[in-house]
PDB file of C-alpha atoms in Angstrom:
ATOM      1  CA  UNK A1395     116.481  87.384 105.998  1.00  0.00           C
ATOM      2  CA  UNK A1396     113.931  84.565 106.203  1.00  0.00           C
ATOM      3  CA  UNK A1397     110.998  86.590 104.889  1.00  0.00           C
ATOM      4  CA  UNK A1398     109.543  86.410 101.348  1.00  0.00           C
ATOM      5  CA  UNK A1399     111.827  88.040  98.775  1.00  0.00           C
ATOM      6  CA  UNK A1400     109.500  90.987  97.931  1.00  0.00           C
ATOM      7  CA  UNK A1401     109.384  91.786 101.677  1.00  0.00           C
ATOM      8  CA  UNK A1402     113.187  91.521 101.852  1.00  0.00           C
ATOM      9  CA  UNK A1403     113.458  93.884  98.901  1.00  0.00           C
ATOM     10  CA  UNK A1404     111.282  96.472 100.640  1.00  0.00           C
ATOM     11  CA  UNK A1405     112.988  96.136 104.040  1.00  0.00           C
ATOM     12  CA  UNK A1406     116.569  96.126 102.734  1.00  0.00           C
ATOM     13  CA  UNK A1407     116.081  98.800 100.100  1.00  0.00           C
ATOM     14  CA  UNK A1408     113.942 101.470 101.662  1.00  0.00           C
ATOM     15  CA  UNK A1409     112.562 100.992 105.171  1.00  0.00           C
ATOM     16  CA  UNK A1410     113.921  99.206 108.236  1.00  0.00           C
ATOM     17  CA  UNK A1411     117.654  99.050 107.595  1.00  0.00           C
ATOM     18  CA  UNK A1412     117.934 102.651 106.426  1.00  0.00           C
ATOM     19  CA  UNK A1413     115.923 104.076 109.351  1.00  0.00           C
ATOM     20  CA  UNK A1414     119.035 104.541 111.524  1.00  0.00           C
ATOM     21  CA  UNK A1415     120.870 106.419 108.794  1.00  0.00           C
ATOM     22  CA  UNK A1416     117.879 108.655 108.193  1.00  0.00           C
ATOM     23  CA  UNK A1417     117.597 109.375 111.945  1.00  0.00           C
ATOM     24  CA  UNK A1418     121.267 110.456 112.035  1.00  0.00           C
ATOM     25  CA  UNK A1419     120.684 112.717 109.019  1.00  0.00           C
ATOM     26  CA  UNK A1420     117.635 114.310 110.689  1.00  0.00           C
ATOM     27  CA  UNK A1421     119.625 114.840 113.931  1.00  0.00           C
ATOM     28  CA  UNK A1422     122.720 116.173 112.155  1.00  0.00           C
ATOM     29  CA  UNK A1423     122.789 119.552 114.036  1.00  0.00           C
ATOM     30  CA  UNK A1424     123.203 117.614 117.304  1.00  0.00           C
ATOM     31  CA  UNK A1425     125.998 115.406 115.964  1.00  0.00           C
ATOM     32  CA  UNK A1426     127.930 118.436 114.735  1.00  0.00           C
ATOM     33  CA  UNK A1427     128.404 119.565 118.340  1.00  0.00           C
ATOM     34  CA  UNK A1428     130.375 116.372 119.171  1.00  0.00           C
ATOM     35  CA  UNK A1429     133.452 116.062 116.895  1.00  0.00           C
ATOM     36  CA  UNK A1430     134.696 112.976 118.777  1.00  0.00           C
ATOM     37  CA  UNK A1431     131.441 111.182 117.995  1.00  0.00           C
ATOM     38  CA  UNK A1432     131.849 112.058 114.301  1.00  0.00           C
ATOM     39  CA  UNK A1433     135.308 110.415 114.323  1.00  0.00           C
ATOM     40  CA  UNK A1434     133.846 107.288 115.937  1.00  0.00           C
ATOM     41  CA  UNK A1435     131.012 107.275 113.403  1.00  0.00           C
ATOM     42  CA  UNK A1436     133.482 107.551 110.513  1.00  0.00           C
ATOM     43  CA  UNK A1437     135.513 104.598 111.761  1.00  0.00           C
ATOM     44  CA  UNK A1438     132.497 102.423 112.635  1.00  0.00           C
ATOM     45  CA  UNK A1439     130.950 103.113 109.218  1.00  0.00           C
ATOM     46  CA  UNK A1440     134.106 102.128 107.348  1.00  0.00           C
ATOM     47  CA  UNK A1441     134.602  99.042 109.538  1.00  0.00           C
ATOM     48  CA  UNK A1442     130.974  97.975 109.001  1.00  0.00           C
ATOM     49  CA  UNK A1443     131.345  98.312 105.231  1.00  0.00           C
ATOM     50  CA  UNK A1444     134.539  96.234 105.294  1.00  0.00           C
ATOM     51  CA  UNK A1445     133.303  93.581 107.742  1.00  0.00           C
ATOM     52  CA  UNK A1446     129.935  92.961 106.044  1.00  0.00           C
ATOM     53  CA  UNK A1447     131.560  92.755 102.595  1.00  0.00           C
ATOM     54  CA  UNK A1448     134.067  90.198 103.887  1.00  0.00           C
ATOM     55  CA  UNK A1449     131.169  88.011 105.107  1.00  0.00           C
ATOM     56  CA  UNK A1450     129.360  88.406 101.773  1.00  0.00           C
ATOM     57  CA  UNK A1451     132.416  86.992  99.982  1.00  0.00           C
ATOM     58  CA  UNK A1452     131.890  83.500 101.412  1.00  0.00           C
ATOM     59  CA  UNK A1453     128.106  83.095 101.523  1.00  0.00           C
ATOM     60  CA  UNK A1454     126.427  80.507  99.311  1.00  0.00           C
ATOM     61  CA  UNK A1455     122.816  81.666  99.771  1.00  0.00           C
ATOM     62  CA  UNK A1456     122.117  84.298  97.082  1.00  0.00           C
ATOM     63  CA  UNK A1457     119.816  86.314  99.378  1.00  0.00           C
ATOM     64  CA  UNK A1458     122.396  86.358 102.168  1.00  0.00           C
ATOM     65  CA  UNK A1459     125.055  87.759  99.835  1.00  0.00           C
ATOM     66  CA  UNK A1460     122.735  90.602  98.858  1.00  0.00           C
ATOM     67  CA  UNK A1461     121.688  91.142 102.497  1.00  0.00           C
ATOM     68  CA  UNK A1462     125.298  91.457 103.697  1.00  0.00           C
ATOM     69  CA  UNK A1463     125.837  93.799 100.774  1.00  0.00           C
ATOM     70  CA  UNK A1464     123.078  96.000 102.222  1.00  0.00           C
ATOM     71  CA  UNK A1465     124.890  96.109 105.571  1.00  0.00           C
ATOM     72  CA  UNK A1466     128.096  97.029 103.748  1.00  0.00           C
ATOM     73  CA  UNK A1467     126.421  99.912 101.908  1.00  0.00           C
ATOM     74  CA  UNK A1468     124.925 101.155 105.176  1.00  0.00           C
ATOM     75  CA  UNK A1469     128.510 101.424 106.395  1.00  0.00           C
ATOM     76  CA  UNK A1470     129.229 103.822 103.523  1.00  0.00           C
ATOM     77  CA  UNK A1471     126.208 105.933 104.509  1.00  0.00           C
ATOM     78  CA  UNK A1472     127.362 106.152 108.145  1.00  0.00           C
ATOM     79  CA  UNK A1473     130.869 106.972 106.894  1.00  0.00           C
ATOM     80  CA  UNK A1474     129.468 109.913 104.926  1.00  0.00           C
ATOM     81  CA  UNK A1475     127.595 111.107 108.041  1.00  0.00           C
ATOM     82  CA  UNK A1476     130.815 110.889 110.061  1.00  0.00           C
ATOM     83  CA  UNK A1477     132.475 113.134 107.470  1.00  0.00           C
ATOM     84  CA  UNK A1478     129.679 115.715 108.062  1.00  0.00           C
ATOM     85  CA  UNK A1479     128.279 115.234 104.553  1.00  0.00           C
ATOM     86  CA  UNK A1480     124.757 114.186 105.457  1.00  0.00           C
ATOM     87  CA  UNK A1481     123.350 115.114 102.058  1.00  0.00           C
ATOM     88  CA  UNK A1482     125.766 112.659 100.392  1.00  0.00           C
ATOM     89  CA  UNK A1483     124.617 109.965 102.817  1.00  0.00           C
ATOM     90  CA  UNK A1484     121.014 110.672 101.816  1.00  0.00           C
ATOM     91  CA  UNK A1485     122.040 110.597  98.143  1.00  0.00           C
ATOM     92  CA  UNK A1486     123.575 107.130  98.576  1.00  0.00           C
ATOM     93  CA  UNK A1487     120.531 105.983 100.564  1.00  0.00           C
ATOM     94  CA  UNK A1488     118.163 106.955  97.740  1.00  0.00           C
ATOM     95  CA  UNK A1489     120.402 105.461  95.043  1.00  0.00           C
ATOM     96  CA  UNK A1490     120.906 102.274  97.043  1.00  0.00           C
ATOM     97  CA  UNK A1491     117.142 101.755  97.319  1.00  0.00           C
ATOM     98  CA  UNK A1492     116.823 101.302  93.561  1.00  0.00           C
ATOM     99  CA  UNK A1493     119.670  98.945  92.766  1.00  0.00           C
ATOM    100  CA  UNK A1494     119.208  96.891  95.958  1.00  0.00           C
ATOM    101  CA  UNK A1495     115.482  96.392  95.329  1.00  0.00           C
ATOM    102  CA  UNK A1496     116.390  95.368  91.773  1.00  0.00           C
ATOM    103  CA  UNK A1497     118.939  92.841  93.070  1.00  0.00           C
ATOM    104  CA  UNK A1498     116.553  91.338  95.621  1.00  0.00           C
ATOM    105  CA  UNK A1499     113.637  90.998  93.219  1.00  0.00           C
ATOM    106  CA  UNK A1500     115.935  89.496  90.560  1.00  0.00           C
ATOM    107  CA  UNK A1501     117.172  87.004  93.166  1.00  0.00           C
ATOM    108  CA  UNK A1502     113.549  86.245  94.036  1.00  0.00           C
ATOM    109  CA  UNK A1503     112.765  85.566  90.382  1.00  0.00           C
ATOM    110  CA  UNK A1504     115.719  83.150  90.189  1.00  0.00           C
ATOM    111  CA  UNK A1505     114.733  81.381  93.427  1.00  0.00           C
ATOM    112  CA  UNK A1506     111.118  81.053  92.261  1.00  0.00           C
ATOM    113  CA  UNK A1507     112.066  79.671  88.851  1.00  0.00           C
ATOM    114  CA  UNK A1508     114.373  77.105  90.499  1.00  0.00           C
ATOM    115  CA  UNK A1509     111.656  75.732  92.806  1.00  0.00           C
ATOM    116  CA  UNK A1510     112.786  77.751  95.868  1.00  0.00           C
ATOM    117  CA  UNK A1511     116.458  76.780  95.642  1.00  0.00           C
ATOM    118  CA  UNK A1512     118.702  79.490  97.148  1.00  0.00           C
ATOM    119  CA  UNK A1513     122.130  77.805  97.168  1.00  0.00           C
ATOM    120  CA  UNK A1514     124.205  79.316  94.349  1.00  0.00           C
ATOM    121  CA  UNK A1515     126.241  76.098  94.087  1.00  0.00           C
ATOM    122  CA  UNK A1516     123.127  74.501  92.588  1.00  0.00           C
ATOM    123  CA  UNK A1517     122.622  77.261  90.025  1.00  0.00           C
ATOM    124  CA  UNK A1518     124.696  77.789  86.889  1.00  0.00           C
ATOM    125  CA  UNK A1519     124.127  78.227  83.168  1.00  0.00           C
ATOM    126  CA  UNK A1520     120.880  80.175  83.563  1.00  0.00           C
ATOM    127  CA  UNK A1521     121.757  83.031  81.180  1.00  0.00           C
ATOM    128  CA  UNK A1522     120.062  81.280  78.227  1.00  0.00           C
ATOM    129  CA  UNK A1523     117.054  80.160  80.257  1.00  0.00           C
ATOM    130  CA  UNK A1524     116.479  83.473  82.089  1.00  0.00           C
ATOM    131  CA  UNK A1525     117.850  86.178  79.749  1.00  0.00           C
ATOM    132  CA  UNK A1526     115.722  89.051  81.100  1.00  0.00           C
ATOM    133  CA  UNK A1527     116.406  88.246  84.752  1.00  0.00           C
ATOM    134  CA  UNK A1528     120.127  87.884  84.068  1.00  0.00           C
ATOM    135  CA  UNK A1529     120.175  91.331  82.451  1.00  0.00           C
ATOM    136  CA  UNK A1530     118.377  92.875  85.442  1.00  0.00           C
ATOM    137  CA  UNK A1531     120.745  91.247  87.946  1.00  0.00           C
ATOM    138  CA  UNK A1532     123.727  92.427  85.904  1.00  0.00           C
ATOM    139  CA  UNK A1533     122.473  96.035  85.880  1.00  0.00           C
ATOM    140  CA  UNK A1534     121.905  95.935  89.646  1.00  0.00           C
ATOM    141  CA  UNK A1535     125.329  94.392  90.273  1.00  0.00           C
ATOM    142  CA  UNK A1536     127.161  96.930  88.101  1.00  0.00           C
ATOM    143  CA  UNK A1537     125.385  99.805  89.842  1.00  0.00           C
ATOM    144  CA  UNK A1538     126.254  98.308  93.242  1.00  0.00           C
ATOM    145  CA  UNK A1539     129.920  98.033  92.233  1.00  0.00           C
ATOM    146  CA  UNK A1540     129.963 101.745  91.340  1.00  0.00           C
ATOM    147  CA  UNK A1541     130.729 101.297  87.650  1.00  0.00           C
ATOM    148  CA  UNK A1542     131.065 104.815  86.151  1.00  0.00           C
ATOM    149  CA  UNK A1543     127.894 106.578  84.991  1.00  0.00           C
ATOM    150  CA  UNK A1544     125.503 104.162  86.681  1.00  0.00           C
ATOM    151  CA  UNK A1545     123.533 105.328  89.730  1.00  0.00           C
ATOM    152  CA  UNK A1546     125.777 103.787  92.403  1.00  0.00           C
ATOM    153  CA  UNK A1547     128.866 105.504  91.014  1.00  0.00           C
ATOM    154  CA  UNK A1548     127.678 109.071  91.674  1.00  0.00           C
ATOM    155  CA  UNK A1549     127.241 108.630  95.429  1.00  0.00           C
ATOM    156  CA  UNK A1550     129.689 105.842  96.280  1.00  0.00           C
ATOM    157  CA  UNK A1551     132.640 107.437  94.497  1.00  0.00           C
ATOM    158  CA  UNK A1552     131.855 110.791  96.069  1.00  0.00           C
ATOM    159  CA  UNK A1553     131.921 109.316  99.598  1.00  0.00           C
ATOM    160  CA  UNK A1554     135.422 107.935  98.944  1.00  0.00           C
ATOM    161  CA  UNK A1555     136.530 111.287  97.469  1.00  0.00           C
ATOM    162  CA  UNK A1556     135.273 113.102 100.568  1.00  0.00           C
ATOM    163  CA  UNK A1557     137.300 110.783 102.788  1.00  0.00           C
ATOM    164  CA  UNK A1558     140.515 111.789 101.021  1.00  0.00           C
ATOM    165  CA  UNK A1559     139.831 115.530 101.464  1.00  0.00           C
ATOM    166  CA  UNK A1560     139.577 115.520 105.274  1.00  0.00           C
ATOM    167  CA  UNK A1561     143.316 114.939 105.911  1.00  0.00           C
ATOM    168  CA  UNK A1562     142.813 113.329 109.317  1.00  0.00           C
ATOM    169  CA  UNK A1563     144.128 109.919 110.368  1.00  0.00           C
ATOM    170  CA  UNK A1564     140.634 108.516 110.922  1.00  0.00           C
ATOM    171  CA  UNK A1565     139.301 109.710 107.556  1.00  0.00           C
ATOM    172  CA  UNK A1566     142.345 108.360 105.686  1.00  0.00           C
ATOM    173  CA  UNK A1567     141.982 104.980 107.422  1.00  0.00           C
ATOM    174  CA  UNK A1568     138.259 104.963 106.666  1.00  0.00           C
ATOM    175  CA  UNK A1569     138.937 105.756 102.999  1.00  0.00           C
ATOM    176  CA  UNK A1570     141.452 102.915 102.756  1.00  0.00           C
ATOM    177  CA  UNK A1571     138.915 100.491 104.252  1.00  0.00           C
ATOM    178  CA  UNK A1572     136.302 101.871 101.835  1.00  0.00           C
ATOM    179  CA  UNK A1573     138.561 101.261  98.841  1.00  0.00           C
ATOM    180  CA  UNK A1574     139.263  97.675  99.928  1.00  0.00           C
ATOM    181  CA  UNK A1575     135.515  97.218 100.381  1.00  0.00           C
ATOM    182  CA  UNK A1576     134.946  98.378  96.792  1.00  0.00           C
ATOM    183  CA  UNK A1577     137.202  95.546  95.593  1.00  0.00           C
ATOM    184  CA  UNK A1578     135.354  92.990  97.737  1.00  0.00           C
ATOM    185  CA  UNK A1579     131.982  94.307  96.553  1.00  0.00           C
ATOM    186  CA  UNK A1580     133.066  93.855  92.940  1.00  0.00           C
ATOM    187  CA  UNK A1581     134.270  90.324  93.690  1.00  0.00           C
ATOM    188  CA  UNK A1582     131.134  89.027  95.423  1.00  0.00           C
ATOM    189  CA  UNK A1583     128.877  90.721  92.852  1.00  0.00           C
ATOM    190  CA  UNK A1584     130.777  89.016  90.029  1.00  0.00           C
ATOM    191  CA  UNK A1585     130.708  85.751  91.995  1.00  0.00           C
ATOM    192  CA  UNK A1586     126.908  85.879  92.285  1.00  0.00           C
ATOM    193  CA  UNK A1587     126.521  86.549  88.561  1.00  0.00           C
ATOM    194  CA  UNK A1588     129.032  83.879  87.526  1.00  0.00           C
ATOM    195  CA  UNK A1589     127.692  81.113  89.778  1.00  0.00           C
ATOM    196  CA  UNK A1590     124.117  81.865  88.736  1.00  0.00           C
ATOM    197  CA  UNK A1591     124.303  82.500  85.004  1.00  0.00           C
ATOM    198  CA  UNK A1592     127.615  81.200  83.675  1.00  0.00           C
ATOM    199  CA  UNK A1593     129.210  77.753  83.476  1.00  0.00           C
ATOM    200  CA  UNK A1594     127.252  74.503  83.706  1.00  0.00           C
ATOM    201  CA  UNK A1595     123.847  73.991  85.291  1.00  0.00           C
ATOM    202  CA  UNK A1596     124.062  72.133  88.608  1.00  0.00           C
ATOM    203  CA  UNK A1597     120.331  71.805  89.273  1.00  0.00           C
ATOM    204  CA  UNK A1598     118.263  68.620  89.274  1.00  0.00           C
ATOM    205  CA  UNK A1599     116.609  67.673  85.998  1.00  0.00           C
ATOM    206  CA  UNK A1600     113.104  68.044  87.484  1.00  0.00           C
ATOM    207  CA  UNK A1601     114.004  71.611  88.534  1.00  0.00           C
ATOM    208  CA  UNK A1602     115.447  72.572  85.129  1.00  0.00           C
ATOM    209  CA  UNK A1603     112.281  71.359  83.397  1.00  0.00           C
ATOM    210  CA  UNK A1604     110.221  73.953  85.308  1.00  0.00           C
ATOM    211  CA  UNK A1605     112.535  76.965  84.906  1.00  0.00           C
ATOM    212  CA  UNK A1606     110.544  79.891  83.508  1.00  0.00           C
ATOM    213  CA  UNK A1607     110.975  83.604  82.939  1.00  0.00           C
ATOM    214  CA  UNK A1608     109.122  86.287  84.912  1.00  0.00           C
ATOM    215  CA  UNK A1609     105.478  87.194  84.428  1.00  0.00           C
ATOM    216  CA  UNK A1610     104.785  90.452  82.594  1.00  0.00           C
ATOM    217  CA  UNK A1611     103.812  92.355  85.760  1.00  0.00           C
ATOM    218  CA  UNK A1612     107.030  91.398  87.531  1.00  0.00           C
ATOM    219  CA  UNK A1613     109.060  92.238  84.426  1.00  0.00           C
ATOM    220  CA  UNK A1614     107.565  95.751  84.393  1.00  0.00           C
ATOM    221  CA  UNK A1615     108.566  96.253  88.047  1.00  0.00           C
ATOM    222  CA  UNK A1616     112.131  95.086  87.410  1.00  0.00           C
ATOM    223  CA  UNK A1617     112.451  97.197  84.270  1.00  0.00           C
ATOM    224  CA  UNK A1618     111.282 100.282  86.194  1.00  0.00           C
ATOM    225  CA  UNK A1619     113.840  99.661  88.941  1.00  0.00           C
ATOM    226  CA  UNK A1620     116.551  99.098  86.336  1.00  0.00           C
ATOM    227  CA  UNK A1621     115.929 102.598  84.898  1.00  0.00           C
ATOM    228  CA  UNK A1622     116.417 103.979  88.410  1.00  0.00           C
ATOM    229  CA  UNK A1623     119.586 101.912  88.847  1.00  0.00           C
ATOM    230  CA  UNK A1624     121.000 103.344  85.606  1.00  0.00           C
ATOM    231  CA  UNK A1625     119.792 106.957  85.404  1.00  0.00           C
ATOM    232  CA  UNK A1626     118.697 108.159  88.870  1.00  0.00           C
ATOM    233  CA  UNK A1627     122.194 109.133  90.063  1.00  0.00           C
ATOM    234  CA  UNK A1628     122.852 111.283  87.014  1.00  0.00           C
ATOM    235  CA  UNK A1629     119.539 113.131  87.137  1.00  0.00           C
ATOM    236  CA  UNK A1630     119.455 113.688  90.915  1.00  0.00           C
ATOM    237  CA  UNK A1631     123.105 114.527  91.626  1.00  0.00           C
ATOM    238  CA  UNK A1632     122.567 118.291  91.229  1.00  0.00           C
ATOM    239  CA  UNK A1633     119.552 118.175  93.524  1.00  0.00           C
ATOM    240  CA  UNK A1634     121.204 116.206  96.340  1.00  0.00           C
ATOM    241  CA  UNK A1635     124.879 117.179  96.167  1.00  0.00           C
ATOM    242  CA  UNK A1636     124.151 120.900  96.359  1.00  0.00           C
ATOM    243  CA  UNK A1637     127.000 123.430  96.363  1.00  0.00           C
ATOM    244  CA  UNK A1638     128.765 124.106  93.087  1.00  0.00           C
ATOM    245  CA  UNK A1639     125.959 122.854  90.848  1.00  0.00           C
ATOM    246  CA  UNK A1640     123.615 124.728  88.499  1.00  0.00           C
ATOM    247  CA  UNK A1641     120.423 123.223  89.940  1.00  0.00           C
TER     248      UNK A1641
END
């Protein structure tokens, strides 16, 4: 949490936090021999998604909101593993890497341009001053919410659909928690965007005078991630979902 934003982007999107999920996926034949453990995993995953999202609702530090969002999405991945759909968990893991890295690096660009200020209550009205960064954060947020036809939609929606097809008490409870979490995710994502880019600017004058857009190299990185956050789910769904596709 306290590391530099590019490091946070790498850790939260692709390496440390997803290692546990990937280990469960690799050990899936072992887990399939213990149905009780799968039920526990389903419930813990749904509860993690719900609990982390509820914390993200009330954070004021922009990086902490995105970090708790990561924990919430990990809950969805564990939920998918508990439902014995490990390939869907991997699908969400890969998709999540793109839009979460985009969100973290966009947050880093905002923090850097505001002289290392991370409290969203001191942001506001930055859409005109940081148009490119605001667009990137919006794309990442919409993909995180699971807006149809963006990358997050293809895996996140499928996990919730799978929960409704199991017809067990645990899976139905997990699906209900997952649906509530979707609402909370949409709320805190909109809250981040609104407090940062809409309304009036609450920063000090000396900070506003030094606000600047990203360098070209950073802009290229964010633009590349934004393409992944928009198109990756559509192009990789046949590859990772498997049965019933023409891949």
